[in-house]
XYZ file of C-alpha atoms in Angstrom:
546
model
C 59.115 97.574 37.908
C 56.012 97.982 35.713
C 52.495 98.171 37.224
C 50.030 95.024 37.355
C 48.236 96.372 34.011
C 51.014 96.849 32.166
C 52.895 93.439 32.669
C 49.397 91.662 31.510
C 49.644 93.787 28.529
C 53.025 92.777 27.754
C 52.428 89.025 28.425
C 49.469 89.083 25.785
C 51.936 90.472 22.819
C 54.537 88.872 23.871
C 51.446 85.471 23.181
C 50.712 87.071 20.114
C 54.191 87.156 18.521
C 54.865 83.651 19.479
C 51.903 82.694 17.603
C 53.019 84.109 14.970
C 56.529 83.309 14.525
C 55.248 79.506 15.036
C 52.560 80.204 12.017
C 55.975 81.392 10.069
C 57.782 78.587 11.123
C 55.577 75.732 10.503
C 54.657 77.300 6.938
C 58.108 75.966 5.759
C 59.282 79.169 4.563
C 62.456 78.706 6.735
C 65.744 78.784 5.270
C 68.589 76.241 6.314
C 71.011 79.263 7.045
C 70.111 81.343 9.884
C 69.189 85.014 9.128
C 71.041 88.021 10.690
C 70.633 88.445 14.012
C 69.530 91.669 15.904
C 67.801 93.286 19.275
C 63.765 94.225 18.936
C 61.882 96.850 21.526
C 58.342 95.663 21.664
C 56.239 98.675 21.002
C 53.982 98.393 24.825
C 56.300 100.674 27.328
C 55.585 101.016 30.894
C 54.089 103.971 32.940
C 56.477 106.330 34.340
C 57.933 105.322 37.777
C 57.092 108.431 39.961
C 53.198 110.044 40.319
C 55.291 113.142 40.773
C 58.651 114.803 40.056
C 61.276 112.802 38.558
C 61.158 109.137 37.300
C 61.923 106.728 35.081
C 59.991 104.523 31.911
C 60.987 100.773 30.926
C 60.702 98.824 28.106
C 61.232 95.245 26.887
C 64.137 94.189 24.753
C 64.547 90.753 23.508
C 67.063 89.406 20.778
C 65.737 87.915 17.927
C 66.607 86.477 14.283
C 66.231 88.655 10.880
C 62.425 86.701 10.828
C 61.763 87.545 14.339
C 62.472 84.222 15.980
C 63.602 84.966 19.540
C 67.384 83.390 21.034
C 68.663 83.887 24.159
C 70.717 87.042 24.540
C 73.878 85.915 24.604
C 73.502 85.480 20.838
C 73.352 89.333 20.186
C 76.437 90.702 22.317
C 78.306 91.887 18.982
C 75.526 94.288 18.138
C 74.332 97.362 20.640
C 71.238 96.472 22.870
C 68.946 99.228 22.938
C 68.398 101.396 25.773
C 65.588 99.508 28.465
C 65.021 103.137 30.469
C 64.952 106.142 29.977
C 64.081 109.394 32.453
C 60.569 110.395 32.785
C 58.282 113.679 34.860
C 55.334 113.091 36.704
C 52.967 115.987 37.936
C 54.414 118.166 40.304
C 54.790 116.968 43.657
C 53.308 118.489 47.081
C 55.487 120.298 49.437
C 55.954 121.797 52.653
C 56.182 125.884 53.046
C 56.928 127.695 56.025
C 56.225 131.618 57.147
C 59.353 133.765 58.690
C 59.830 133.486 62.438
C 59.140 137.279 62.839
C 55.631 138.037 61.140
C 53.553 140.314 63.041
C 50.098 139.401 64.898
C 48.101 140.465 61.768
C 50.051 138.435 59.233
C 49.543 135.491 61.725
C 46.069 136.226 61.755
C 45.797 136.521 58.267
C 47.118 133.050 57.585
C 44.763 131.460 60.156
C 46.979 131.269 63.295
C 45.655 131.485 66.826
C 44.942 134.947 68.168
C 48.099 134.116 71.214
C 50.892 133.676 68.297
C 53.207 136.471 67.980
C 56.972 137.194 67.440
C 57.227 135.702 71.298
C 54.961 134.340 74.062
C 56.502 136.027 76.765
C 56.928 139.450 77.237
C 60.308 138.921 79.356
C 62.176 135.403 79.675
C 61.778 132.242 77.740
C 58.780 131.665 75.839
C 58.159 130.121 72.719
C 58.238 131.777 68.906
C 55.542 130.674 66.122
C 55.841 130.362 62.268
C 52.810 129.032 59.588
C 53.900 125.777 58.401
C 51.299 124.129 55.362
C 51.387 121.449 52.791
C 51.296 122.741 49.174
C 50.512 121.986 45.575
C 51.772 124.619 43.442
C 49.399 127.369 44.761
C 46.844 124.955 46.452
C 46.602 124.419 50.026
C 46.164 121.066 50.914
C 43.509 121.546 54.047
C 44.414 118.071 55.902
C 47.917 118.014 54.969
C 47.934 113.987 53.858
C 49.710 114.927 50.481
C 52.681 115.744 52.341
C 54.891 113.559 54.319
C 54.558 114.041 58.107
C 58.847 113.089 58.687
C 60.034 115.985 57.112
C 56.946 118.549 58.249
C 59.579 121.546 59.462
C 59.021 122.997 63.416
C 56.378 125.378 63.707
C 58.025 126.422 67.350
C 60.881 127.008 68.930
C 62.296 128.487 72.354
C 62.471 132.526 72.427
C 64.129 134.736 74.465
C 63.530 138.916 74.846
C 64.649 140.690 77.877
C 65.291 138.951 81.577
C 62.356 139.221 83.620
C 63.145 141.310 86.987
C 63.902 138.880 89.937
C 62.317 138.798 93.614
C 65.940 138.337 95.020
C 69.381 139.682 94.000
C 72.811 140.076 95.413
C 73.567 143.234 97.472
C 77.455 144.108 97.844
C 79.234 145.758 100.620
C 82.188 148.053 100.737
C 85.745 146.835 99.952
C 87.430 145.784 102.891
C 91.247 147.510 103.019
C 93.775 145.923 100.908
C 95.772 142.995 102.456
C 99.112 144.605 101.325
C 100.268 148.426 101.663
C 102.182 147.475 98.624
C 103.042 144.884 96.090
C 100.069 142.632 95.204
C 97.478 142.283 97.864
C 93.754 141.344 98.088
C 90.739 142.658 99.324
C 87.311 141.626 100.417
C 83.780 142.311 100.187
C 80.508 140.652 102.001
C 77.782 139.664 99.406
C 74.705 139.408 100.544
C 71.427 137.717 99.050
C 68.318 140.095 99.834
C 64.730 140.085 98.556
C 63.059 142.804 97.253
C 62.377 144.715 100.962
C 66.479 144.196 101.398
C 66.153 141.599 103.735
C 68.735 139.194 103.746
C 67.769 135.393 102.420
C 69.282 132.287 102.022
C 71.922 132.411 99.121
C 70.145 129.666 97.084
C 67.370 132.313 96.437
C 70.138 134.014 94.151
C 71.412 130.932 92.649
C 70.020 132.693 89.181
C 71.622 135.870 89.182
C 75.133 136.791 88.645
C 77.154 137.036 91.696
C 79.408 139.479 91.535
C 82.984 139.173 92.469
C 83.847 139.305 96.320
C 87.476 139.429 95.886
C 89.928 141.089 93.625
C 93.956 142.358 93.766
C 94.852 145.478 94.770
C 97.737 147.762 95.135
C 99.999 146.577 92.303
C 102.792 148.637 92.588
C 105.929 147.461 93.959
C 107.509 147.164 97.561
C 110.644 148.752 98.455
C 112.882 146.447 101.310
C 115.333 147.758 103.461
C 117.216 145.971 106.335
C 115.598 146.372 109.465
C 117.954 145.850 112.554
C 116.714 144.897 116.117
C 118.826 145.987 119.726
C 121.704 144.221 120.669
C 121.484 141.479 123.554
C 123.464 141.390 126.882
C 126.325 140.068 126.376
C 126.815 136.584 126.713
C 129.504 136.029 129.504
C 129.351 137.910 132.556
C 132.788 137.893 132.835
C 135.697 138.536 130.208
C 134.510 137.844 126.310
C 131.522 137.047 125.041
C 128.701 137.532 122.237
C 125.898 139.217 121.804
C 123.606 138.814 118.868
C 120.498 141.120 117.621
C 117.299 140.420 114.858
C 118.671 141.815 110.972
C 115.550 141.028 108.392
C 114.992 141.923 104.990
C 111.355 144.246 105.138
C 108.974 145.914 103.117
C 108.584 149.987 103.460
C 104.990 151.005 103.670
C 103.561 153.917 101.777
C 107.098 155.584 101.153
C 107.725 156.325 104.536
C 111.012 154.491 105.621
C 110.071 154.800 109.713
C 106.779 152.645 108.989
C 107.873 148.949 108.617
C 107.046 145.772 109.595
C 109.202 142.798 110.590
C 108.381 140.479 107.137
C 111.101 138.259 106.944
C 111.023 138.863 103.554
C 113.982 136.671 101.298
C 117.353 138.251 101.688
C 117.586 138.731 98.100
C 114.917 141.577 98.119
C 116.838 143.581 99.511
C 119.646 145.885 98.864
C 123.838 145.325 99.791
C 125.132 143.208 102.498
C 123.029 142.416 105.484
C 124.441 144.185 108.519
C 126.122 141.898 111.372
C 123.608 140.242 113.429
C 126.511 138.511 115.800
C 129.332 140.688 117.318
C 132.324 140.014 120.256
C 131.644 142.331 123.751
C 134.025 142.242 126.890
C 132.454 142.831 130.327
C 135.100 143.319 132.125
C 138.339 140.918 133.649
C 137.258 137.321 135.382
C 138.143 136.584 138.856
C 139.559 133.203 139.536
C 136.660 130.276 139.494
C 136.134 129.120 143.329
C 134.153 126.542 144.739
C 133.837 124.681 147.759
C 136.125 121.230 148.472
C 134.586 118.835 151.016
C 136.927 116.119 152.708
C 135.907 112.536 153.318
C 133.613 111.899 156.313
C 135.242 111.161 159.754
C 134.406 107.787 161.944
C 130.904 108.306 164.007
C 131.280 110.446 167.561
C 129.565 107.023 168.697
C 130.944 103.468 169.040
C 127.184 102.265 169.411
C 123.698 104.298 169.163
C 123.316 107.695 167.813
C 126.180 110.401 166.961
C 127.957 112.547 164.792
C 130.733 112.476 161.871
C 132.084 115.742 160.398
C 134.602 116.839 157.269
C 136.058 119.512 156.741
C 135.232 122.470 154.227
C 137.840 124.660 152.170
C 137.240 127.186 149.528
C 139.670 126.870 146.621
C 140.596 127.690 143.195
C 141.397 125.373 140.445
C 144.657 125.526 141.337
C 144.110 124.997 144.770
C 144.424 128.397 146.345
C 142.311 129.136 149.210
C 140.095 131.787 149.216
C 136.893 133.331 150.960
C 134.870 134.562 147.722
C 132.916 130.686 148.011
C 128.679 131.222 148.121
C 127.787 130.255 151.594
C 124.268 129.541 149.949
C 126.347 126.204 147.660
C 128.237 125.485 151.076
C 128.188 121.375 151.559
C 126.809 120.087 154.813
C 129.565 119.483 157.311
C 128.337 117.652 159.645
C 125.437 114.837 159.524
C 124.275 112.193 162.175
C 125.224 108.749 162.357
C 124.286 105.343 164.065
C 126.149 102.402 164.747
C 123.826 99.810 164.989
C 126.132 96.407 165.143
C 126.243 97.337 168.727
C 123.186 95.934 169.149
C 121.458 94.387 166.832
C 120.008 90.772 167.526
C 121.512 88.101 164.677
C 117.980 85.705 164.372
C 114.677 85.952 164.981
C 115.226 83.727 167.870
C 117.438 86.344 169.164
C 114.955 89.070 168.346
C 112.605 86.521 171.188
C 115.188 86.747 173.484
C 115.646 90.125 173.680
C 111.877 91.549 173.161
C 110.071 88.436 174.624
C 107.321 86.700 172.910
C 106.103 90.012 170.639
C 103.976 89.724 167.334
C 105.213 88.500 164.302
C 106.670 91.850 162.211
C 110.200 93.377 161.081
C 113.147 93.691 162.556
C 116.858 94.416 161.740
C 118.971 92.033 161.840
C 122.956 91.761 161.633
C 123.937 89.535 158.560
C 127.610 89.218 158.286
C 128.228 92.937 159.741
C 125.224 94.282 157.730
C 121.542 95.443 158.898
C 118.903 93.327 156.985
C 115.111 93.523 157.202
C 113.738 90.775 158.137
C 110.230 89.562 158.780
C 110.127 87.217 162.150
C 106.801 84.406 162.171
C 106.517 82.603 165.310
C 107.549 84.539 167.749
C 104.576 83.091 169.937
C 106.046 79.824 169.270
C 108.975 78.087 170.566
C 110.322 78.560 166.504
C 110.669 81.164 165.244
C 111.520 81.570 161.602
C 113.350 84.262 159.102
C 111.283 85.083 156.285
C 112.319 87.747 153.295
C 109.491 90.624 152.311
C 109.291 90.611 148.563
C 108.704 94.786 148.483
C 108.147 94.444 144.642
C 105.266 92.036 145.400
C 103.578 88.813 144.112
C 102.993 89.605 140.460
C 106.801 89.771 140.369
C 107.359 86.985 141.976
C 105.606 83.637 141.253
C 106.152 80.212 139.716
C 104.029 78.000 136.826
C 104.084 74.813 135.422
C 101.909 75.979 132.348
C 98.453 73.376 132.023
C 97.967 73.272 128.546
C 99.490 70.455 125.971
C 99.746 70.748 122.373
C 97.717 68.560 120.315
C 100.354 67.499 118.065
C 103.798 68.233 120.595
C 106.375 68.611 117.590
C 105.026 72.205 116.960
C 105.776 75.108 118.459
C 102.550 77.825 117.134
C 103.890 81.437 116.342
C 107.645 80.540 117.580
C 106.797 79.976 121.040
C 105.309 83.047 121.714
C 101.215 82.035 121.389
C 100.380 80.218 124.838
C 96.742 79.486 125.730
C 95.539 80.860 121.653
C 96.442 77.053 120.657
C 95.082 74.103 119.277
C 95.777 72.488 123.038
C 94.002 70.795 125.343
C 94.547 71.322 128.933
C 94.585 68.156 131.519
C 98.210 68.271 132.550
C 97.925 67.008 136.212
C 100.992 68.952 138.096
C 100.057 72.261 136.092
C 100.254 75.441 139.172
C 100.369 78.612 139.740
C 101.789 79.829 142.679
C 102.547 83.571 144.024
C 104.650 84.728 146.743
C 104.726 87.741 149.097
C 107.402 86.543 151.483
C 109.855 83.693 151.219
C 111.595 81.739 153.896
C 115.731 82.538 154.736
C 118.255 80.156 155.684
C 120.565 82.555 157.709
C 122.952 79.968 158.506
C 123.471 79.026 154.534
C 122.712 82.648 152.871
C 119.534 80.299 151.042
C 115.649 81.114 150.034
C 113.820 77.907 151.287
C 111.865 77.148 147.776
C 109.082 74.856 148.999
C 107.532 76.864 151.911
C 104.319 77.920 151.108
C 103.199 80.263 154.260
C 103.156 83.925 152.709
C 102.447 81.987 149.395
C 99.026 82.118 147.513
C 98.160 79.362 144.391
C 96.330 80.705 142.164
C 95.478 77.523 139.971
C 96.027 74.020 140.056
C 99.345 72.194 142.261
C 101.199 74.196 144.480
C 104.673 75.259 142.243
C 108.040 75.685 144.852
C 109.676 79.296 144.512
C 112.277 79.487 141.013
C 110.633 76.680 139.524
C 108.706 76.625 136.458
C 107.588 73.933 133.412
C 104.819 72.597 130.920
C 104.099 69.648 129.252
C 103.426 71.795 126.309
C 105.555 70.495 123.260
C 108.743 68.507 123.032
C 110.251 71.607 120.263
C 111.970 73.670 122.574
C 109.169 75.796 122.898
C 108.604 76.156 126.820
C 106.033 77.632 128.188
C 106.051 77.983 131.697
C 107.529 80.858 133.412
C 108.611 82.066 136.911
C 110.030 85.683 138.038
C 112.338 86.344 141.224
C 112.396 90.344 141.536
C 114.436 90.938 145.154
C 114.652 94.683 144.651
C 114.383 96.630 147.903
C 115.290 93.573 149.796
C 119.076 94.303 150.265
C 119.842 90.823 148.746
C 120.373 89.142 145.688
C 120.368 86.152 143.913
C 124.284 84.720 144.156
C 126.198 84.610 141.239
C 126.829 81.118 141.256
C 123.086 80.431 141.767
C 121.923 78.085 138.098
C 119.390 76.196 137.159
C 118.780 72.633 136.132
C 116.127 70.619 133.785
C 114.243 67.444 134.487
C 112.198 65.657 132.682
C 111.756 64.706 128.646
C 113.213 67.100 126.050
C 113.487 69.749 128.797
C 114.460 73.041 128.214
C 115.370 76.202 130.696
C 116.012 80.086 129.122
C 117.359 81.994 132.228
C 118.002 85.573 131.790
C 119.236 87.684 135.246
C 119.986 91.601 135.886
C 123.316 92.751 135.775
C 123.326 93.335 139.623
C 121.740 90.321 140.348
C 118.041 90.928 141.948
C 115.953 89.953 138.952
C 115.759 87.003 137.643
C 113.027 84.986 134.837
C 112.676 82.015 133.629
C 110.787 80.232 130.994
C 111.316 76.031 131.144
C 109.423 73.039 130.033
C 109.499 69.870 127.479
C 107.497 66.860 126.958
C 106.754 66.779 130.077
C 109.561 69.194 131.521
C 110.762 71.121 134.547
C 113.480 73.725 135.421
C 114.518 74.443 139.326
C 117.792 75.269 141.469
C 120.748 73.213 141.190
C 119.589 72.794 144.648
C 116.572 72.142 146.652
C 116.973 76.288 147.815
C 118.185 79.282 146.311
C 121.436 80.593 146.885
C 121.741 84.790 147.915
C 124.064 87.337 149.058
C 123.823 90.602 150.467
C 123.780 93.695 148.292
């Protein structure tokens, strides 16, 4: 763009050859057919573009008739518009010039620097490397360095590095340890130790900057040779007639050449050499006698029709095909003889009895003869003119109790988690007949072979109503989904629960699951409803003797 000046310069001839063209004009010297028509250059030009170096010069074109009056351009595009630029030079233009990186002191000094520049600042290390950097004009120095721009101005520093600086710590290595490996590829091992410059032995961080040599490396590259190593034999296997016997074969390396100095290595089979040698092989120890043992006969009646005595059998030593012989251990001899006790002779057949016989004793146990069998039994009231039978439950109370489970569902056509969540429920618990009860002996009916379910004497309750023996329910949910439980464990007792013993259901949508041992002395229960209860078909519980 032209400058300020020269634009007002142009506007004032452009003024002036308006004026004059209208002069022309208005003196009727016009002709009625237009002249040809052709581009002018007005004779004012601009200023070059650039102070210094390289720029360009402008000029106005117009296009204008033969006489000079001036149309709009379009009106001149069949004849060539002159040129409205051309290239121009200022003055030469400031620039920056830098020194070499490696001058000495004195050129430094010669050129002004600082007395401290020099090839490097440090004499070992890092430091920092100077050059003369200045703005110039031809020859001319330019003292404040204005003329030249401050963006490009080149680094008059940079890093510089001459020899490493001796440290105050530094690794100190140890001898090579031996060589994992006689042969083949091993490895071996040095210590490296961090020490300061007495040889004192730091902290490994103090060494972080120096280069740690290697503390391990391979050694002994050259190959193994494997042989087959056998072991000795084992005994035989039988003691008598054929057998095995079996000894260690592995595949092992040979140390330094010598083939006596080996070491088991279980090295793969293929490493070495031919066929392995037999590690199994067949041995005879000599002919087998006949097998022996001892045959016992069945046990004979007691020496004793009542009390104490004796029974015996009779002993042979035999071969399997029934040969007797005397080659038998006496040390695996069976016992021939043992003691025996017939105690039907005398044993009293109630407690009542039991009173009879002893008198008016303490309550405790006594044997009793059940249908031509001894049963323990626990006598109460023997003080009294009744007596009573009563069965000791050896496996104890928390394996033998009854519950009618307290809590009721909220909503009682759900059963939460399949039946298997009981007090975790959304529940509320007011059921009125809800018990727990817990018992450590249970009343017998001799006479009937039945457990008395609703005496309460060697029973504890826990919680709530008392709950009769084999009985159990809730008023939980009317789902199937019963809660309440009750366990009959007569182990030890020398009775179980009959076979024909069941179970029946009372109340609203009452349900029973009974599950019993295969021989009959365990027993459980889980029953309830909406509200619902399980018990014996009836009022007791039928048993038998084991």
């Amino acid at each position: 763009m032209p400058s300020g000046s020269v634009r007002r310069n142009l506007e004032v001839d452009q003024n002036r050859w308006r004026t004059g063209m209208a002069r022309f004009f208005n003196s009727g010297s016009v002709k009625s057919t237009w002249c040809m028509l052709s581009f002018i250059s007005l004779s004012q030009t601009f200023s070059c573009s650039a102070s210094c170096g390289k720029g360009f010069r402008n000029r106005p074109v117009s296009c204008v008739t033969g006489s000079g009056l001036p149309l709009p351009e379009e009106d001149c595009r069949l004849r060539p518009k002159p040129a409205r630029q051309r290239r121009c030079r200022g003055s030469r233009c400031p620039k920056w010039k830098t020194g070499g990186w490696a001058e000495s002191k004195a050129a430094n000094w010669a050129e002004g620097a600082a007395p401290h520049d020099s090839v490097c600042s440090a004499t070992c290390g890092t430091g920092t490397q100077r050059r003369e950097v200045s703005c110039r004009l031809g020859n001319r120095r330019s003292p404040d360095e204005t003329e030249c721009s401050q963006r490009s101005r080149p680094a008059s520093g940079q890093p510089c590095s001459v020899t490493e600086c001796p440290s105050l710590y530094q690794w100190r290595e140890e001898e090579w340890q031996p060589c994992s490996k006689s042969c083949g590829t091993g490895h071996r091992r040095r210590a490296l130790q961090c020490v300061d410059q007495l040889g004192k032995e730091v902290h490994d961080m103090f060494c972080a900057s120096q280069v740690r040599a290697p503390d391990s490396e391979p050694c002994n590259g050259h190959p193994c040779d494997f042989v087959w190593v056998t072991g000795d034999w084992t005994d035989c296997s039988a003691r008598c007639g054929e057998g095995f016997r079996r000894r260690l074969v592995s595949c092992s390396e040979v140390h330094s050449g010598n083939s006596d100095n080996y070491v088991y290595g279980h090295q793969s089979s293929s490493n070495c050499p031919g066929t392995p040698p037999e590690s199994y092989s067949p041995c005879t120890v000599g002919p087998c006698l006949a097998p022996q043992e001892w045959r016992a006969g069945t046990w004979g009646p007691c020496s004793v029709s009542c009390g104490a005595g004796l029974m015996e059998r009779n002993l042979q030593c035999e071969t399997a095909d029934g040969q007797q012989v005397t080659r038998c251990s006496p040390d695996a001899m069976p016992e021939r003889r043992k003691v025996c006790s017939n105690l039907d002779c005398h044993l009293p057949v109630s407690c009542r009895d039991v009173q009879r016989l002893h008198g008016r004793v303490p309550d405790g146990e006594h044997f009793l003869r059940i249908h031509g069998k001894a049963l323990k039994v626990y006598c109460a009231g023997l003080q009294t003119d009744t007596p009573q039978e009563y069965l000791t439950l050896t496996t104890g109370e928390r394996e033998n109790f009854s519950e009618v489970f307290g809590f009721r569902l909220i909503d009682p056509t759900q059963c939460p988690a399949n039946g298997s969540i009981r007090e975790d429920c959304e529940c509320r618990k007011d059921y009125s007949a809800a018990g727990l009860s817990a018992f450590s002996k249970v009343r017998l009916d001799l006479s009937k072979m039945h457990i008395i379910t609703t005496d309460w004497q060697f029973a504890s309750t826990h919680e709530g109503q008392r709950v009769p023996f084999a009985t159990a329910g809730d008023c939980f949910s009317a789902a199937r989904c019963p809660q309440g439980q009750f366990k009959i464990n007569l182990s030890g007792t020398g009775l179980q629960v009959a076979q024909d013993a069941h179970w029946i259901t009372q109340g609203n949508y009452a349900v029973a699951e009974i599950s019993r041992s295969e021989d009959g002395s365990r027993v459980t229960g889980m029953c309830g409803g909406y509200c619902g209860t399980c018990t014996p078909s009836s009022s007791s519980l039928a048993v038998i003797l084991e």
